[in-house]
Coordinates of C-alpha atoms and ligand atoms in Angstrom, one line a residue:
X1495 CA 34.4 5.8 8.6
X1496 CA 32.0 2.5 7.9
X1497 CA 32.1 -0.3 10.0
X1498 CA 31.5 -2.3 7.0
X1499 CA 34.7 -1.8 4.7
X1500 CA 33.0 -2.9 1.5
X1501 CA 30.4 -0.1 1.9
X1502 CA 31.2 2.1 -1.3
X1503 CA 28.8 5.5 -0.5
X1504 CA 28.9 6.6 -4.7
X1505 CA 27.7 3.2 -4.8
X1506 CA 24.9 3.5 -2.6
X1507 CA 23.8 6.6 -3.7
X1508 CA 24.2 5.8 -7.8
X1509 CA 20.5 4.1 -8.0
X1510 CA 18.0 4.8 -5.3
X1511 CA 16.0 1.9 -6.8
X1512 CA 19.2 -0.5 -6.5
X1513 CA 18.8 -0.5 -2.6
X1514 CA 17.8 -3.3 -0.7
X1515 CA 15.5 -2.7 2.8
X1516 CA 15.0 -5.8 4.7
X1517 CA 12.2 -5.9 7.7
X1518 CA 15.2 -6.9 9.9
X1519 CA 17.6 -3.6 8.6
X1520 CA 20.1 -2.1 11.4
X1521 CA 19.0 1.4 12.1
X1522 CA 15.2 1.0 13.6
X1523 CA 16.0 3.7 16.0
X1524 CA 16.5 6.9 13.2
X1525 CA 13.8 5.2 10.3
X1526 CA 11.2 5.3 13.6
X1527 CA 11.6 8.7 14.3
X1528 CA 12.3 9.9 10.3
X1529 CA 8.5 7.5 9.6
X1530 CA 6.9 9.6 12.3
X1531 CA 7.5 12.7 10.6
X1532 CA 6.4 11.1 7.5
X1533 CA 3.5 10.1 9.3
X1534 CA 2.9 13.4 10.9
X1535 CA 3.3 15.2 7.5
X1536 CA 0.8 12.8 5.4
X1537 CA -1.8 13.0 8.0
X1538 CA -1.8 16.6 9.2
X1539 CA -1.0 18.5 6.0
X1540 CA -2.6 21.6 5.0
X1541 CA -0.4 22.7 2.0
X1542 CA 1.1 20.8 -1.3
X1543 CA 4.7 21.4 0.7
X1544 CA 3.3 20.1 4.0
X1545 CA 2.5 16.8 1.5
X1546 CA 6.2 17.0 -0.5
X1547 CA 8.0 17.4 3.2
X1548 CA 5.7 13.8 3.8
X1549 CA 7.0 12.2 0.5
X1550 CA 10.7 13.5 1.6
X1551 CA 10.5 12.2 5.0
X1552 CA 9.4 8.5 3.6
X1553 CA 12.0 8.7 1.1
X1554 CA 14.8 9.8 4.3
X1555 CA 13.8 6.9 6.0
X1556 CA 13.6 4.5 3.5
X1557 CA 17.4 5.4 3.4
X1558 CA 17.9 4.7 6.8
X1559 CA 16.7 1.4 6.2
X1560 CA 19.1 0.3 3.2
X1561 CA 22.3 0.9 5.0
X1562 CA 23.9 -2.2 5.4
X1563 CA 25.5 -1.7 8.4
X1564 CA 24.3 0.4 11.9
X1565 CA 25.5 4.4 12.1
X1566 CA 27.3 5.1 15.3
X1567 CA 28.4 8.2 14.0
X1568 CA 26.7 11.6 12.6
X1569 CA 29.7 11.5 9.9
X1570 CA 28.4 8.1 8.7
X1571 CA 25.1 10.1 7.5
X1572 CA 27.0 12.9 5.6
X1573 CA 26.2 12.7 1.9
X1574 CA 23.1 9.9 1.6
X1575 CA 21.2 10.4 -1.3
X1576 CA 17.4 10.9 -0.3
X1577 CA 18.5 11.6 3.4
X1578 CA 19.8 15.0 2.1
X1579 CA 21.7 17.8 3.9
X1580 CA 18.3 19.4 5.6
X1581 CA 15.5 18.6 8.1
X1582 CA 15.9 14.8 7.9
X1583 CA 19.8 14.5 8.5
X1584 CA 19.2 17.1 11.3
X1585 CA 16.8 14.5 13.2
X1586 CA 18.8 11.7 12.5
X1587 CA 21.8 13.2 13.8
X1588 CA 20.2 13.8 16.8
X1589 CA 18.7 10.5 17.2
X1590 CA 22.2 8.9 16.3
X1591 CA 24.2 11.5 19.2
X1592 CA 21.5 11.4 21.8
X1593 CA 19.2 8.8 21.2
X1594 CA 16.0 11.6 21.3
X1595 CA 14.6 14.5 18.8
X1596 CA 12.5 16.9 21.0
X1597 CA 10.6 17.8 17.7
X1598 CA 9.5 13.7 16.7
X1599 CA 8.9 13.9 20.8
X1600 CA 6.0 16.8 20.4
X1601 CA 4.9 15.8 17.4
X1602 CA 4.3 12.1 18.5
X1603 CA 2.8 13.5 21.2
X1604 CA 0.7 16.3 19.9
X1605 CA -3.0 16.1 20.4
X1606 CA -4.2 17.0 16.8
X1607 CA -2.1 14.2 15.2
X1608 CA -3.3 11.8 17.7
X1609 CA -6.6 12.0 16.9
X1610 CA -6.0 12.0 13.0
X1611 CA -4.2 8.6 14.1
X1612 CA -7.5 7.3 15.5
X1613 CA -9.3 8.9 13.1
X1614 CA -7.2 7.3 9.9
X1615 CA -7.5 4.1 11.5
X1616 CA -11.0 3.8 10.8
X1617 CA -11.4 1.9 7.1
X1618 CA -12.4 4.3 4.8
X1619 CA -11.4 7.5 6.4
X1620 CA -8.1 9.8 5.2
X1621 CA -6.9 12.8 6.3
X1622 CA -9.7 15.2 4.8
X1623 CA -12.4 13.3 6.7
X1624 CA -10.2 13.2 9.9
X1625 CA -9.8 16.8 9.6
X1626 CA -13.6 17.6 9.5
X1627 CA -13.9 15.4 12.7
X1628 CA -11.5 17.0 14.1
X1629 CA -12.8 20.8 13.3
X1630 CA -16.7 19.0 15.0
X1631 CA -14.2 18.5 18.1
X1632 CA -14.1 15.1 18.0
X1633 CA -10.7 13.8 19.6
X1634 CA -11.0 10.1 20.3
X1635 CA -12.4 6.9 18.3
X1636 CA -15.3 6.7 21.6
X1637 CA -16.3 10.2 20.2
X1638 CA -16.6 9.2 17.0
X1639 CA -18.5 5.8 18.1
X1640 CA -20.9 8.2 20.5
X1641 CA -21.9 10.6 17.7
X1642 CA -21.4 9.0 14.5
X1643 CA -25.4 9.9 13.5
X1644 CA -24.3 13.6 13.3
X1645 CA -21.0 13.0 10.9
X1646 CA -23.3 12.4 7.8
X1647 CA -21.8 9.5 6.8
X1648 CA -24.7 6.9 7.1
X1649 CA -24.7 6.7 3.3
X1650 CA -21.0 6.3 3.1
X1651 CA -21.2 2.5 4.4
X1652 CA -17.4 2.0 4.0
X1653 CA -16.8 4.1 6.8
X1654 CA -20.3 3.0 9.2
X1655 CA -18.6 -0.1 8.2
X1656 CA -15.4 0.8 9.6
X1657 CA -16.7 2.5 12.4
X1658 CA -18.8 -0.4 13.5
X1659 CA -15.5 -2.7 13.5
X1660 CA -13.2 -0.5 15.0
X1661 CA -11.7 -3.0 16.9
X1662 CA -11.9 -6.0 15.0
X1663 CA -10.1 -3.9 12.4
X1664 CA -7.5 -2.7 14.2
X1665 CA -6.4 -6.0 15.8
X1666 CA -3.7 -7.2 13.7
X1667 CA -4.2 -10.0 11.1
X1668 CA -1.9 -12.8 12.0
X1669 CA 0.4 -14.7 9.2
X1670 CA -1.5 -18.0 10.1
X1671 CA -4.9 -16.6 9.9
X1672 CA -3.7 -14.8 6.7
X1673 CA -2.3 -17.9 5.0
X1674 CA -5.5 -19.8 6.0
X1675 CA -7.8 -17.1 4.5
X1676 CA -5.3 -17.4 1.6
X1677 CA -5.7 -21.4 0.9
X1678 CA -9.7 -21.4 1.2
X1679 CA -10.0 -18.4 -1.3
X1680 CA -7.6 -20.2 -3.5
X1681 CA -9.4 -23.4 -2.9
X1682 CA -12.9 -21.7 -4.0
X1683 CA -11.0 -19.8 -6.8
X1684 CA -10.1 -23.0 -8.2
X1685 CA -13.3 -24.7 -8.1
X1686 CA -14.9 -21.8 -10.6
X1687 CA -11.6 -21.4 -12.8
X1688 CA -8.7 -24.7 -12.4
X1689 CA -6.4 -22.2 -14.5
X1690 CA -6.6 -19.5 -12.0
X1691 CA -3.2 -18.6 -10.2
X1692 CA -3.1 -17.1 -6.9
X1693 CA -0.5 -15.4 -4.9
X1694 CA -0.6 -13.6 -1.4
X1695 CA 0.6 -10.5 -1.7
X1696 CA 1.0 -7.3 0.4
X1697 CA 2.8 -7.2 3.3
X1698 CA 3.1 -10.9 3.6
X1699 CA 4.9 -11.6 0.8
X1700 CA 7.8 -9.3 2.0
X1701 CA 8.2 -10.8 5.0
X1702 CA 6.1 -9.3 7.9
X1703 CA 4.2 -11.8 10.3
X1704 CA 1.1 -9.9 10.9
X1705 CA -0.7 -6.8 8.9
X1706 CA -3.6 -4.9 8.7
X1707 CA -5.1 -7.1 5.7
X1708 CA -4.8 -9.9 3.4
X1709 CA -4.3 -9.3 -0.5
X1710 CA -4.6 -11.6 -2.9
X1711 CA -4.1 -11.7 -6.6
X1712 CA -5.4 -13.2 -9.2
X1713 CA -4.3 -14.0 -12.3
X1714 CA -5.9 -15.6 -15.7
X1715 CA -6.1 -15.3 -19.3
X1716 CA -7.7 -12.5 -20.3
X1717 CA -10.4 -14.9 -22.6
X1718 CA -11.4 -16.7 -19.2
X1719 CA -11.3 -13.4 -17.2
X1720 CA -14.0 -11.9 -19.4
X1721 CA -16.1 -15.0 -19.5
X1722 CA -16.1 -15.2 -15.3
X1723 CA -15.6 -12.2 -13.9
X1724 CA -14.0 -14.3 -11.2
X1725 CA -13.3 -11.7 -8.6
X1726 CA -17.2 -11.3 -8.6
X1727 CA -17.7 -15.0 -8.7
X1728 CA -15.4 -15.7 -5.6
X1729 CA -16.7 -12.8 -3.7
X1730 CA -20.4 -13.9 -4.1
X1731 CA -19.2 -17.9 -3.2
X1732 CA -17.8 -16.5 -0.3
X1733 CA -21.1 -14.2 0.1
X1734 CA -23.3 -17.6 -0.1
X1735 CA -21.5 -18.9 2.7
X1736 CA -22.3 -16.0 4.8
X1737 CA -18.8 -14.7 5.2
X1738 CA -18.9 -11.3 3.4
X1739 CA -19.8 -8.5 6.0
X1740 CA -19.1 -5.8 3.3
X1741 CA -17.8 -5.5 -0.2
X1742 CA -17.1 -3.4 -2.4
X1743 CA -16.4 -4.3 -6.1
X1744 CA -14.9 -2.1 -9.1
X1745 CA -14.2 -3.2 -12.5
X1746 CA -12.4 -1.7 -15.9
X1747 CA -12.9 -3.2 -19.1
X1748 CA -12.2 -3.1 -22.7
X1749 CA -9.7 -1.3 -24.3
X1750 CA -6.3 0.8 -21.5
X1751 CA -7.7 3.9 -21.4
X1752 CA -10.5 6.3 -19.7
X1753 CA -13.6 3.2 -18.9
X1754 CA -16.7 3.3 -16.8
X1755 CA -18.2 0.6 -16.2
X1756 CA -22.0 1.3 -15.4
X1757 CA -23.6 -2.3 -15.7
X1758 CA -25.6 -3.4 -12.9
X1759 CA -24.0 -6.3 -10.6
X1760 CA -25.7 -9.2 -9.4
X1761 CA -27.1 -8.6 -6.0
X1762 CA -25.5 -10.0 -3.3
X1763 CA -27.9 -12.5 -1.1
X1764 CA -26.4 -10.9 2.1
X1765 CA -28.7 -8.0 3.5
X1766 CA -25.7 -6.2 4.9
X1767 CA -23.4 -6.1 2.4
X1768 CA -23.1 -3.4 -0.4
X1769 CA -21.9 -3.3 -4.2
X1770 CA -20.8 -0.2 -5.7
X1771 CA -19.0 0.3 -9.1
X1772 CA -16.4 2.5 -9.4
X1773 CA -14.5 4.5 -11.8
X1774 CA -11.5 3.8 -12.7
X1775 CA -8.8 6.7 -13.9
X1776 CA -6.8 7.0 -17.5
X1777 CA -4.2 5.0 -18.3
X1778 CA -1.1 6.1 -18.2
X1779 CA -0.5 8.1 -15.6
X1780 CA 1.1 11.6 -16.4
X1781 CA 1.5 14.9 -14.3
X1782 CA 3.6 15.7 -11.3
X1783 CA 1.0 14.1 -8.7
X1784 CA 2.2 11.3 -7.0
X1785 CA 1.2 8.4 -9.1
X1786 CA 0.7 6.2 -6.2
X1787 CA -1.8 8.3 -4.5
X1788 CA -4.1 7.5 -7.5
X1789 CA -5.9 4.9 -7.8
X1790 CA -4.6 2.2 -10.3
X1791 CA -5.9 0.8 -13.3
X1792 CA -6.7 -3.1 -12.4
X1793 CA -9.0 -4.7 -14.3
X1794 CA -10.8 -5.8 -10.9
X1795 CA -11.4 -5.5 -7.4
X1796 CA -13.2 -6.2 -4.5
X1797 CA -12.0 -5.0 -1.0
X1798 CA -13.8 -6.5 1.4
X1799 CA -14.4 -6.9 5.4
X1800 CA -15.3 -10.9 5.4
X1801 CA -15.7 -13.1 8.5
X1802 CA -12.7 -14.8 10.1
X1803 CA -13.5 -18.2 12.5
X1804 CA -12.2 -16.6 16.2
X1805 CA -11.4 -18.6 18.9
X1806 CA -13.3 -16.0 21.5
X1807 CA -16.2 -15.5 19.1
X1808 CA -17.9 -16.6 16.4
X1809 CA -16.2 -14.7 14.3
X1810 CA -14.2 -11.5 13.8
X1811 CA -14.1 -8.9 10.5
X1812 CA -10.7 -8.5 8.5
X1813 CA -10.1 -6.7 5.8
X1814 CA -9.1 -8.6 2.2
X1815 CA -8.6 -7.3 -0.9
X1816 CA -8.7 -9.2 -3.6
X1817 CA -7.4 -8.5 -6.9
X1818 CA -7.9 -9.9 -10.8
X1819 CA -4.8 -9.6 -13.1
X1820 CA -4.7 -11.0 -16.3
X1821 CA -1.8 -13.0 -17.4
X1822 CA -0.2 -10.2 -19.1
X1823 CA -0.4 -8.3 -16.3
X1824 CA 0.7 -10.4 -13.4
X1825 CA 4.1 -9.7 -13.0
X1826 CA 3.4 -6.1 -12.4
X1827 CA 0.6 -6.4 -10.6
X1828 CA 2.5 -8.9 -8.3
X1829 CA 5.1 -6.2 -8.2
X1830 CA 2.6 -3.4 -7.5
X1831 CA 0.7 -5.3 -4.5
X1832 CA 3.6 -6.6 -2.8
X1833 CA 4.8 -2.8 -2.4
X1834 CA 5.8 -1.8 -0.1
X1835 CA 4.1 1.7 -1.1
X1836 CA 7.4 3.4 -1.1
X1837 CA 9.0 0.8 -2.9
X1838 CA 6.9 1.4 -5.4
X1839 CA 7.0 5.0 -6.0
X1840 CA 10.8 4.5 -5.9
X1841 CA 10.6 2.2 -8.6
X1842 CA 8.3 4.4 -11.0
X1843 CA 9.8 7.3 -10.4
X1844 CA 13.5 5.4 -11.3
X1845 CA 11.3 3.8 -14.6
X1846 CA 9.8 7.7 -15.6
X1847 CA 13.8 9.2 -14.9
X1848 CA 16.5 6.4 -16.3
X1849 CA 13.3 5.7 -19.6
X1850 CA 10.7 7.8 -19.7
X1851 CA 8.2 4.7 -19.3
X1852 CA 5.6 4.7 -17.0
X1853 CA 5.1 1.4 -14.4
X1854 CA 1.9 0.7 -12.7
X1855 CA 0.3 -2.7 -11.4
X1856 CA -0.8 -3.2 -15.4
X1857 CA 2.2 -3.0 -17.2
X1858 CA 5.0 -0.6 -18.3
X1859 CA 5.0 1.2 -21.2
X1860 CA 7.0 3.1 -23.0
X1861 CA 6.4 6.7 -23.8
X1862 CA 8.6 7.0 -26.8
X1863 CA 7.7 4.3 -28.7
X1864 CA 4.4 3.6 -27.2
X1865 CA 4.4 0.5 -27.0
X1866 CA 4.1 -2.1 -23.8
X1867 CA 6.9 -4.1 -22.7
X1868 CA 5.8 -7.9 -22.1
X1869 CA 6.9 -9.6 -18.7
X1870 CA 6.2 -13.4 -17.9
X1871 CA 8.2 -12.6 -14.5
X1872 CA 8.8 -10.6 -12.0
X1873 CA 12.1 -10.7 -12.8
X1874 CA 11.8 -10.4 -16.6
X1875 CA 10.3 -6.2 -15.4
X1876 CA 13.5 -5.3 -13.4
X1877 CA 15.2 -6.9 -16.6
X1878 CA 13.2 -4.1 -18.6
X1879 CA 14.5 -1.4 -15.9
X1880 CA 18.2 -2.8 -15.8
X1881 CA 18.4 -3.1 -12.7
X1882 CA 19.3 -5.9 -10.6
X1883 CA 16.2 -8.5 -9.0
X1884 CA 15.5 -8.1 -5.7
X1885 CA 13.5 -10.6 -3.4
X1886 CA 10.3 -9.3 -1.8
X1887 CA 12.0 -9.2 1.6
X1888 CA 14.3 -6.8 0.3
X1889 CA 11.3 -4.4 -0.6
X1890 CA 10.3 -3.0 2.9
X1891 CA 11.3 0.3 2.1
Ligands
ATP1120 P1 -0.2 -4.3 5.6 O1 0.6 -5.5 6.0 O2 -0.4 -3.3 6.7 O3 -1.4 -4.6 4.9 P2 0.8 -3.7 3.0 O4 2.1 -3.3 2.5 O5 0.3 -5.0 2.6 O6 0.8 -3.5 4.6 P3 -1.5 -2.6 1.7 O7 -2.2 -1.3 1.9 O8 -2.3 -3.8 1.9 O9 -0.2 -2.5 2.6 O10 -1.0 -2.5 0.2 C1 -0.2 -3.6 -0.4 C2 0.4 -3.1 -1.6 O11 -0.5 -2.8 -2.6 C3 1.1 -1.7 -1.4 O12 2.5 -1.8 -1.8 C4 0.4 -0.7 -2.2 O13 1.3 0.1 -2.8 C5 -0.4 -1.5 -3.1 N1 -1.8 -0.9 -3.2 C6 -2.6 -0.7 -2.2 N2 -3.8 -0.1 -2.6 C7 -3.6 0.0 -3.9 C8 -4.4 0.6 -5.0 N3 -5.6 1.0 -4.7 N4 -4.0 0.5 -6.2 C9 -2.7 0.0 -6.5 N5 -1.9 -0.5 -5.6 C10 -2.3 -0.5 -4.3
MN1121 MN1 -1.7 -5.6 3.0
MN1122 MN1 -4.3 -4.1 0.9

């Protein structure tokens, strides 16, 4: 039935979070159309099932991508764990028989999901937002541009923000211009904290050669940490040189656990550029919402549109996050902001299922003992969850 005689199916379909995905995987063609509906589903959802049908279409095609080999044959779908025996497999089938789905067709091509695309492109704007634009009869991102002083959103300078650089946003960030931003981040990193280590995470890390943004992660005892506040410091070095064009910042200290954090912030010098604090949410995680959807508990952060040297201009705006760990933390927050997203949910929901603990970007703890489990690695965490390390570029899930 397999092309590839070693493929063992109970095998395959024994740990979901055992899987590998590579960039490069062999079945583009059916994860396309099985990431459109995911797409769709996420962005166009009115119900709680419209937004589980979303979750089961990401997890269908992250599937599709593990299979070590390339389906030529329906049969060769029959019995996938997480591809299931319902509306995923149907589209698959079809795509694997006859190349084409007429539903991915209409929805890719209907009108309402087209402008929630636009719409969700601009930074700081979701599906909720895209929908009131949509109810104003807005349909395209020049509608938006045109009336964006009746949208009631001047206070809300993320998304004036991400209105104003539309374009610049939207132009994908190259791996070069990424790794450059990288090294003189690091480089001013270093000058405030020597002990400070940096890694580019994101999309990056697993492989991809361009993305919609550059994150970075810091890490540093937690002693140094609360004596700089270096996410803060780097952002306002990179503020003095006139290179921030918007930031926002968000910080959680003391003790795990519910913590706002109301202290005034040094003003930035820019007159363009904004500071908000945010709050972040308890720690750990319970319910039946998808964890991932929440906003994790880092101890800081600063996303940030910042200037990038253009050959046709004086500059261009990309986006950068950047993002403190302390040392404790590092390995799972490298884990955590390498992703990809789905990678992660598969991996906390495998952590919450096979131990009852609970993984995040901060740690993993351990519900029946409460206790955390310490990690100096990356490796040292899949160690924790028994299963076996896999590589970044085996994470595009
Ligand atoms: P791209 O190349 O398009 O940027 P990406 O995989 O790098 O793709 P990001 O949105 O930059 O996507 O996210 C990087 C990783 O960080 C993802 O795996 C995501 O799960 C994680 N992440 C993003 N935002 C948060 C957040 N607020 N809290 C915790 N983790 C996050
Ligand atoms: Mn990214
Ligand atoms: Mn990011």
């Amino acid at each position: 039935l397999y092309p590839d005689p070693d493929f063992d199916l109970n095998k395959f379909n024994e740990c979901v979070a055992e899987r590998r995905a590579v960039l490069d995987h062999q079945n583009k063609d059916i994860a396309e159309a099985l990431d459109l509906l995911r797409e769709y589903w996420s962005l166009c959802h009115q119900t709680v099932t419209d937004e589980r049908r979303a979750l089961a279409f990401a997890r269908a095609a992250a599937a599709v991508k593990c299979l070590p080999f390339k389906v030529t044959n329906p049969r060769q779908l029959k019995g996938i764990k997480d591809l299931g025996d319902g509306h995923a497999l149907r589209v698959a089938t079809q795509i694997v028989e006859s190349g084409h789905s007429q539903e991915v067709e209409e929805k890719r091509n209907d009108k309402k999901f087209l402008s929630f695309q636009i719409f969700c492109k601009v930074f700081g704007v979701g599906p909720s937002i895209a929908k009131k634009w949509y109810a104003m009869g807005l349909r395209t991102a020049e509608d938006v541009k045109k009336r964006f002083d009746q949208l009631d959103v001047s206070k809300d300078n993320m998304i004036s923000y991400g209105v104003a650089f539309y374009d610049d946003l939207n132009r994908p960030l190259q791996l070069v211009e990424a790794e450059n931003t990288y090294k003189h981040i690091t480089a001013l990193a270093q000058r405030i904290l020597p002990s400070v280590v940096t890694s580019m995470n994101g999309g990056f890390r697993r492989g991809k050669s361009s993305g919609h943004d550059l994150d970075v992660l810091f890490s540093y005892p937690e002693r140094e940490h609360n004596e700089h506040g270096l996410i803060a410091a780097v952002r306002d070095e990179l503020d003095k040189k006139g290179l921030v064009v918007w930031s926002r910042y968000s910080r959680a200290d003391g003790p795990r656990g519910v913590e706002i954090d109301s202290s005034p912030l040094p003003a930035g010098s820019a007159k363009d550029h904004l500071l908000v604090i945010m709050i972040i949410l308890k720690y750990p995680l319970d319910g039946h919402f998808d964890q991932l959807e929440r906003r994790d508990f880092s101890t800081e952060k600063n996303l940030g549109l910042f200037q990038l040297a253009d050959s046709a201009r004086p500059w261009r705006a990309i986006r950068v996050d950047l993002v403190g760990s302390t040392t404790t933390q590092y390995p799972y927050a490298q884990i955590g902001w390498t992703g990809n997203k789905q990678y992660n949910r598969c991996l906390r929901q495998y952590a919450k299922d096979a131990f009852n603990y609970s993984l995040s970007s901060t740690g993993l703890y351990d519900k029946r003992q409460h206790r955390w489990l310490p990690a100096q690695t990356e490796r040292d965490v899949f160690d924790h969850l028994k299963l076996s390390y896999r590589e970044p570029w085996e994470r595009n899930f």
